[in-house]
Short mmCIF file of C-alpha atoms in Angstrom, two decimals:
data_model
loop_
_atom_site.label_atom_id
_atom_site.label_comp_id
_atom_site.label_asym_id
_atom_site.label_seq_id
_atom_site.Cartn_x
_atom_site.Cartn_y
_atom_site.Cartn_z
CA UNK A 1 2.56 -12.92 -4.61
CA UNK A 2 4.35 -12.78 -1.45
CA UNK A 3 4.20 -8.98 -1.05
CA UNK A 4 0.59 -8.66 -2.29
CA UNK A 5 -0.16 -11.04 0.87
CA UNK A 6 1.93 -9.53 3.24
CA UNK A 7 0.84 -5.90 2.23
CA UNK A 8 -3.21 -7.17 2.61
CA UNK A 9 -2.31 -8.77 5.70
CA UNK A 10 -0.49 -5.52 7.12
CA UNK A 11 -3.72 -3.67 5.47
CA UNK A 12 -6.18 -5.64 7.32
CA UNK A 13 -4.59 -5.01 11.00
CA UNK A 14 -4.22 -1.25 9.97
CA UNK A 15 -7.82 -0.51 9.39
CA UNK A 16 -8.82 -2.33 12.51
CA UNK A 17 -6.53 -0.07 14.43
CA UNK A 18 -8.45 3.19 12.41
CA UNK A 19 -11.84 1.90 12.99
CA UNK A 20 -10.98 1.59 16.94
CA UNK A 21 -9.04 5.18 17.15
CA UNK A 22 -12.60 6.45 15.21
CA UNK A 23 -14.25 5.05 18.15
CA UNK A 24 -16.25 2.34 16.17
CA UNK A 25 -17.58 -0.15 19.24
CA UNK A 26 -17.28 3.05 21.29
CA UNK A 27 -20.61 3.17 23.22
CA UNK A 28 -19.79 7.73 23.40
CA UNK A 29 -18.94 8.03 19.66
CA UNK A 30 -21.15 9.23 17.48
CA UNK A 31 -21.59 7.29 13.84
CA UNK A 32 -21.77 11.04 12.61
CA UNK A 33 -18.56 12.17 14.14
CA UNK A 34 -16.62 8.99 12.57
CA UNK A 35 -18.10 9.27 9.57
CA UNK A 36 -17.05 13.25 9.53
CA UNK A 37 -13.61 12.33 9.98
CA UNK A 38 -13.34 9.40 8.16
CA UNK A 39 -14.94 11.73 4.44
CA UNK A 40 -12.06 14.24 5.89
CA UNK A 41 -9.56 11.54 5.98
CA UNK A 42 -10.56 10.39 2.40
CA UNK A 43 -10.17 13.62 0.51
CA UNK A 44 -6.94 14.16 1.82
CA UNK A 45 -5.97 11.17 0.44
CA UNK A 46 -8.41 12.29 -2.81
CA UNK A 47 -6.55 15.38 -3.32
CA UNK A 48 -2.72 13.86 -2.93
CA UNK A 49 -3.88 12.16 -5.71
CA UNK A 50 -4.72 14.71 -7.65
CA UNK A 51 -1.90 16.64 -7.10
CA UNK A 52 0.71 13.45 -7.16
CA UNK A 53 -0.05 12.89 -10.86
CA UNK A 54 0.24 16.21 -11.90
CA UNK A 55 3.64 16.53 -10.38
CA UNK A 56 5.00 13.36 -11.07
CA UNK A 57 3.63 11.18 -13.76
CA UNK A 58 5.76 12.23 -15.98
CA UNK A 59 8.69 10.01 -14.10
CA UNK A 60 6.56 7.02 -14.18
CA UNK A 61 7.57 5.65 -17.62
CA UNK A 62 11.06 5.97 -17.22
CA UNK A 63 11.98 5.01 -13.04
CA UNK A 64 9.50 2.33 -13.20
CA UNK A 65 11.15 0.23 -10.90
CA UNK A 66 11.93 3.27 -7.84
CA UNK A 67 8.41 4.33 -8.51
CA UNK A 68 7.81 1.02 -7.39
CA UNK A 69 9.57 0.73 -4.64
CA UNK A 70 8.69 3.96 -3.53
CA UNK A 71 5.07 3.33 -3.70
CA UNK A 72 6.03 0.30 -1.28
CA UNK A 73 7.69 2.56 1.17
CA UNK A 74 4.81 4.73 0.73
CA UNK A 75 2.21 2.26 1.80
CA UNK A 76 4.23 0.87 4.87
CA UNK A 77 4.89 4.07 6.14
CA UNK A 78 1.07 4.62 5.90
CA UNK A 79 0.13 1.58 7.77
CA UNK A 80 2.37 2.74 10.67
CA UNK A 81 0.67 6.00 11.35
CA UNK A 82 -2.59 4.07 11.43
CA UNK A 83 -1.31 2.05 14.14
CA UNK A 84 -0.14 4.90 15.59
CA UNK A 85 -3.71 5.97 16.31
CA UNK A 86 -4.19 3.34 18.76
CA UNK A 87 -1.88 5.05 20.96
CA UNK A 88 -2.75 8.87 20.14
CA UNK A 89 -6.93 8.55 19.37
CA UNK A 90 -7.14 12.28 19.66
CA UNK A 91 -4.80 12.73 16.64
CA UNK A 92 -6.84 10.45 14.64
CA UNK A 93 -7.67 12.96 12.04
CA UNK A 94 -4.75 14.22 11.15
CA UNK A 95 -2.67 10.71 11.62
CA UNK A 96 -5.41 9.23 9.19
CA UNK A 97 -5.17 11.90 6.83
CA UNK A 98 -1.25 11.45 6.46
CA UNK A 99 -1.98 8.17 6.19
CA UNK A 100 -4.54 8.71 3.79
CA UNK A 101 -2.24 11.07 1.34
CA UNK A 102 0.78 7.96 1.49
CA UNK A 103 -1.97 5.20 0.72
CA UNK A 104 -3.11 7.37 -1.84
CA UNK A 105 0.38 8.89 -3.55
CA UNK A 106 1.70 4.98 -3.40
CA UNK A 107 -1.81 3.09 -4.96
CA UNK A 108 -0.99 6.23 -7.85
CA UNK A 109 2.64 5.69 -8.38
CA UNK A 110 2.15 1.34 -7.92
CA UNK A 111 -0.23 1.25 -10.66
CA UNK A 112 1.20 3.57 -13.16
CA UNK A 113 4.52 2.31 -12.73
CA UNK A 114 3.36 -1.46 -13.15
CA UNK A 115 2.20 -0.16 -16.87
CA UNK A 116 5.57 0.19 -17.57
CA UNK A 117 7.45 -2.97 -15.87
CA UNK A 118 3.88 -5.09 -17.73
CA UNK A 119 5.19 -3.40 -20.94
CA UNK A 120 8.81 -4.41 -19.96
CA UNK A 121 7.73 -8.01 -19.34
CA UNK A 122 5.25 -8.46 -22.43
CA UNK A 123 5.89 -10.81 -25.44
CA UNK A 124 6.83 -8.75 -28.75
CA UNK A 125 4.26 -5.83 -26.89
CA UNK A 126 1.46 -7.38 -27.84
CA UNK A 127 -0.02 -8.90 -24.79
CA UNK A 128 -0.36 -6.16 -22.44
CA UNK A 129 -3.85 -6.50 -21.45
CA UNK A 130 -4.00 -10.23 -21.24
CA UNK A 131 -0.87 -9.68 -18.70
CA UNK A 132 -2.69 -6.84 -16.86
CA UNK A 133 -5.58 -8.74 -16.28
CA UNK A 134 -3.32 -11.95 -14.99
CA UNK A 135 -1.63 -9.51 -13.24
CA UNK A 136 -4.78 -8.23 -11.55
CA UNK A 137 -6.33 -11.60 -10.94
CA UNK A 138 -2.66 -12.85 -8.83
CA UNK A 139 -3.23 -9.54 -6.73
CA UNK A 140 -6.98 -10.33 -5.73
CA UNK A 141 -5.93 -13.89 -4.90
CA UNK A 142 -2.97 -12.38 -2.64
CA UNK A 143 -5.18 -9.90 -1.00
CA UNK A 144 -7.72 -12.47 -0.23
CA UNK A 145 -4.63 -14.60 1.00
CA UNK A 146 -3.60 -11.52 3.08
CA UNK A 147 -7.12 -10.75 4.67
CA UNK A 148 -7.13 -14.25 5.72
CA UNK A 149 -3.63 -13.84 7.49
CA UNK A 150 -4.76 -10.52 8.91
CA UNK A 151 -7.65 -12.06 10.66
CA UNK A 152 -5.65 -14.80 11.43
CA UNK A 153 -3.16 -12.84 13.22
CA UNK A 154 -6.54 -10.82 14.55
CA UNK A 155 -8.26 -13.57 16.33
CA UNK A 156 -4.98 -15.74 17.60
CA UNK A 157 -2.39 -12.87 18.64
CA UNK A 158 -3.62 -9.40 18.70
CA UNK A 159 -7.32 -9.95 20.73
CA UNK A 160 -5.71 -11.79 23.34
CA UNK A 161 -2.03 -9.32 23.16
CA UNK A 162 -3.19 -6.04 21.80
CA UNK A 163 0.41 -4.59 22.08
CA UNK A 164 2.03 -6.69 20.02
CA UNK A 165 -0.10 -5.17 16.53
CA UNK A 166 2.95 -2.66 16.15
CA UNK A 167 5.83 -5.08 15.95
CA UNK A 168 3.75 -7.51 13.92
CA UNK A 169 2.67 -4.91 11.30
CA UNK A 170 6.11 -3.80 11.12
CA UNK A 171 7.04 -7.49 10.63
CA UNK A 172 4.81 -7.90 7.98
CA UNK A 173 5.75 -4.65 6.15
CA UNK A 174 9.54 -6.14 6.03
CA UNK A 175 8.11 -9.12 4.24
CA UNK A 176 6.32 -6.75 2.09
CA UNK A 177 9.25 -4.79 1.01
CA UNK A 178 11.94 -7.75 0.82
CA UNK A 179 9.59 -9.87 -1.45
CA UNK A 180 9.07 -6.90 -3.51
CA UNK A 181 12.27 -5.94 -4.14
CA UNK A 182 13.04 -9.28 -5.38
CA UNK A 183 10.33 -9.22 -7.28
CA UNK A 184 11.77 -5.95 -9.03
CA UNK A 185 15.18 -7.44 -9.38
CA UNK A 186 13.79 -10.30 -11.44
CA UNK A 187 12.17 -7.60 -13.94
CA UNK A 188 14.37 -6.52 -16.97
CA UNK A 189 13.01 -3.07 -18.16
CA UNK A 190 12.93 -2.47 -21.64
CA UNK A 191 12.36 1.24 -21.45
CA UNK A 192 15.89 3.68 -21.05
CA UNK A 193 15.87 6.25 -17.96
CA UNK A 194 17.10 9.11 -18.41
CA UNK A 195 20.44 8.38 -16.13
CA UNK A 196 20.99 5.56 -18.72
CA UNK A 197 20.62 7.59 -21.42
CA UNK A 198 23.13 10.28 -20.79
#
């Protein structure tokens, strides 16, 4: 899908930004040091996860579709304060972290909401997991698609203009979100919110 590519693609130029603002190529960082932060960074992201689906999965079922979209938001806005540790390195931790929590919060409320729009889209509600696992399968192939793009982009724009990762993330991450909101417009649910309901 277009916004499975675009997202990977985004993804890919993100994380090189992280592993520079860690200092990884950095002949006075420590491996220790990175890997410190980088464990810190992670259970942030562990623990938003944690606490996310306590909070909210009970909405996931019945807002499938803002869920999301939300989880969309959630991931671009991510991706932005990673990039934004290229230009602040000593706020890597705590720009990661953030980072970490949205990645995390949007990967929860992206899969549990696609339960519900795969439920919405299933024949007679009997094909479920064969649709999952097509489902899954399209994704790897548009990651792959979007690493490919990301190092793309790498190799031919960013190495040789370095301050042009920004706008081209952001770019990407308007791809991202248009495609999947027309992906979400095509979806009929089959479930009743509650605003519907009343």
């Amino acid at each position: 899908t277009v916004h499975g590519t675009m997202g990977s693609a985004a993804g890919t130029l993100s994380i090189q930004a992280l592993l520079v603002s860690a200092g990884v190529g950095a002949v006075e960082a420590t491996p220790a040091a990175a890997a410190l932060n980088w464990c810190l960074k992670d259970g942030a992201g562990q623990l938003a996860t944690i606490a996310s689906a306590y909070a909210v999965s009970h909405q996931f079922d019945t807002h499938p579709k803002q869920w999301r979209l939300a989880a969309g938001w959630l991931e671009n806005g991510a991706r932005l304060l990673e990039m934004c540790t290229l230009v602040a390195p000593l706020l890597f931790l705590p720009l990661a972290s953030a980072s970490a929590v949205g990645k995390a919060v949007a990967c929860l409320a992206a899969s549990a909401s696609k339960a519900a729009l795969h439920l919405s889209l299933s024949k007679e509600k009997t094909n479920v997991a064969d649709m999952t696992a097509k489902a899954g399968a399209q994704a790897v192939v548009a990651q792959l698609l979007g690493t490919s793009l990301g190092l793309f982009l790498t190799v031919s724009v960013i190495l040789p203009r370095p301050e042009l990762a920004p706008a081209i993330v952001l770019a990407l991450g308007a791809v991202h979100m248009g495609a999947l909101v027309q992906a979400l417009r095509s979806v009929t649910l089959t479930v009743v919110d509650a605003t519907k309901a009343d």
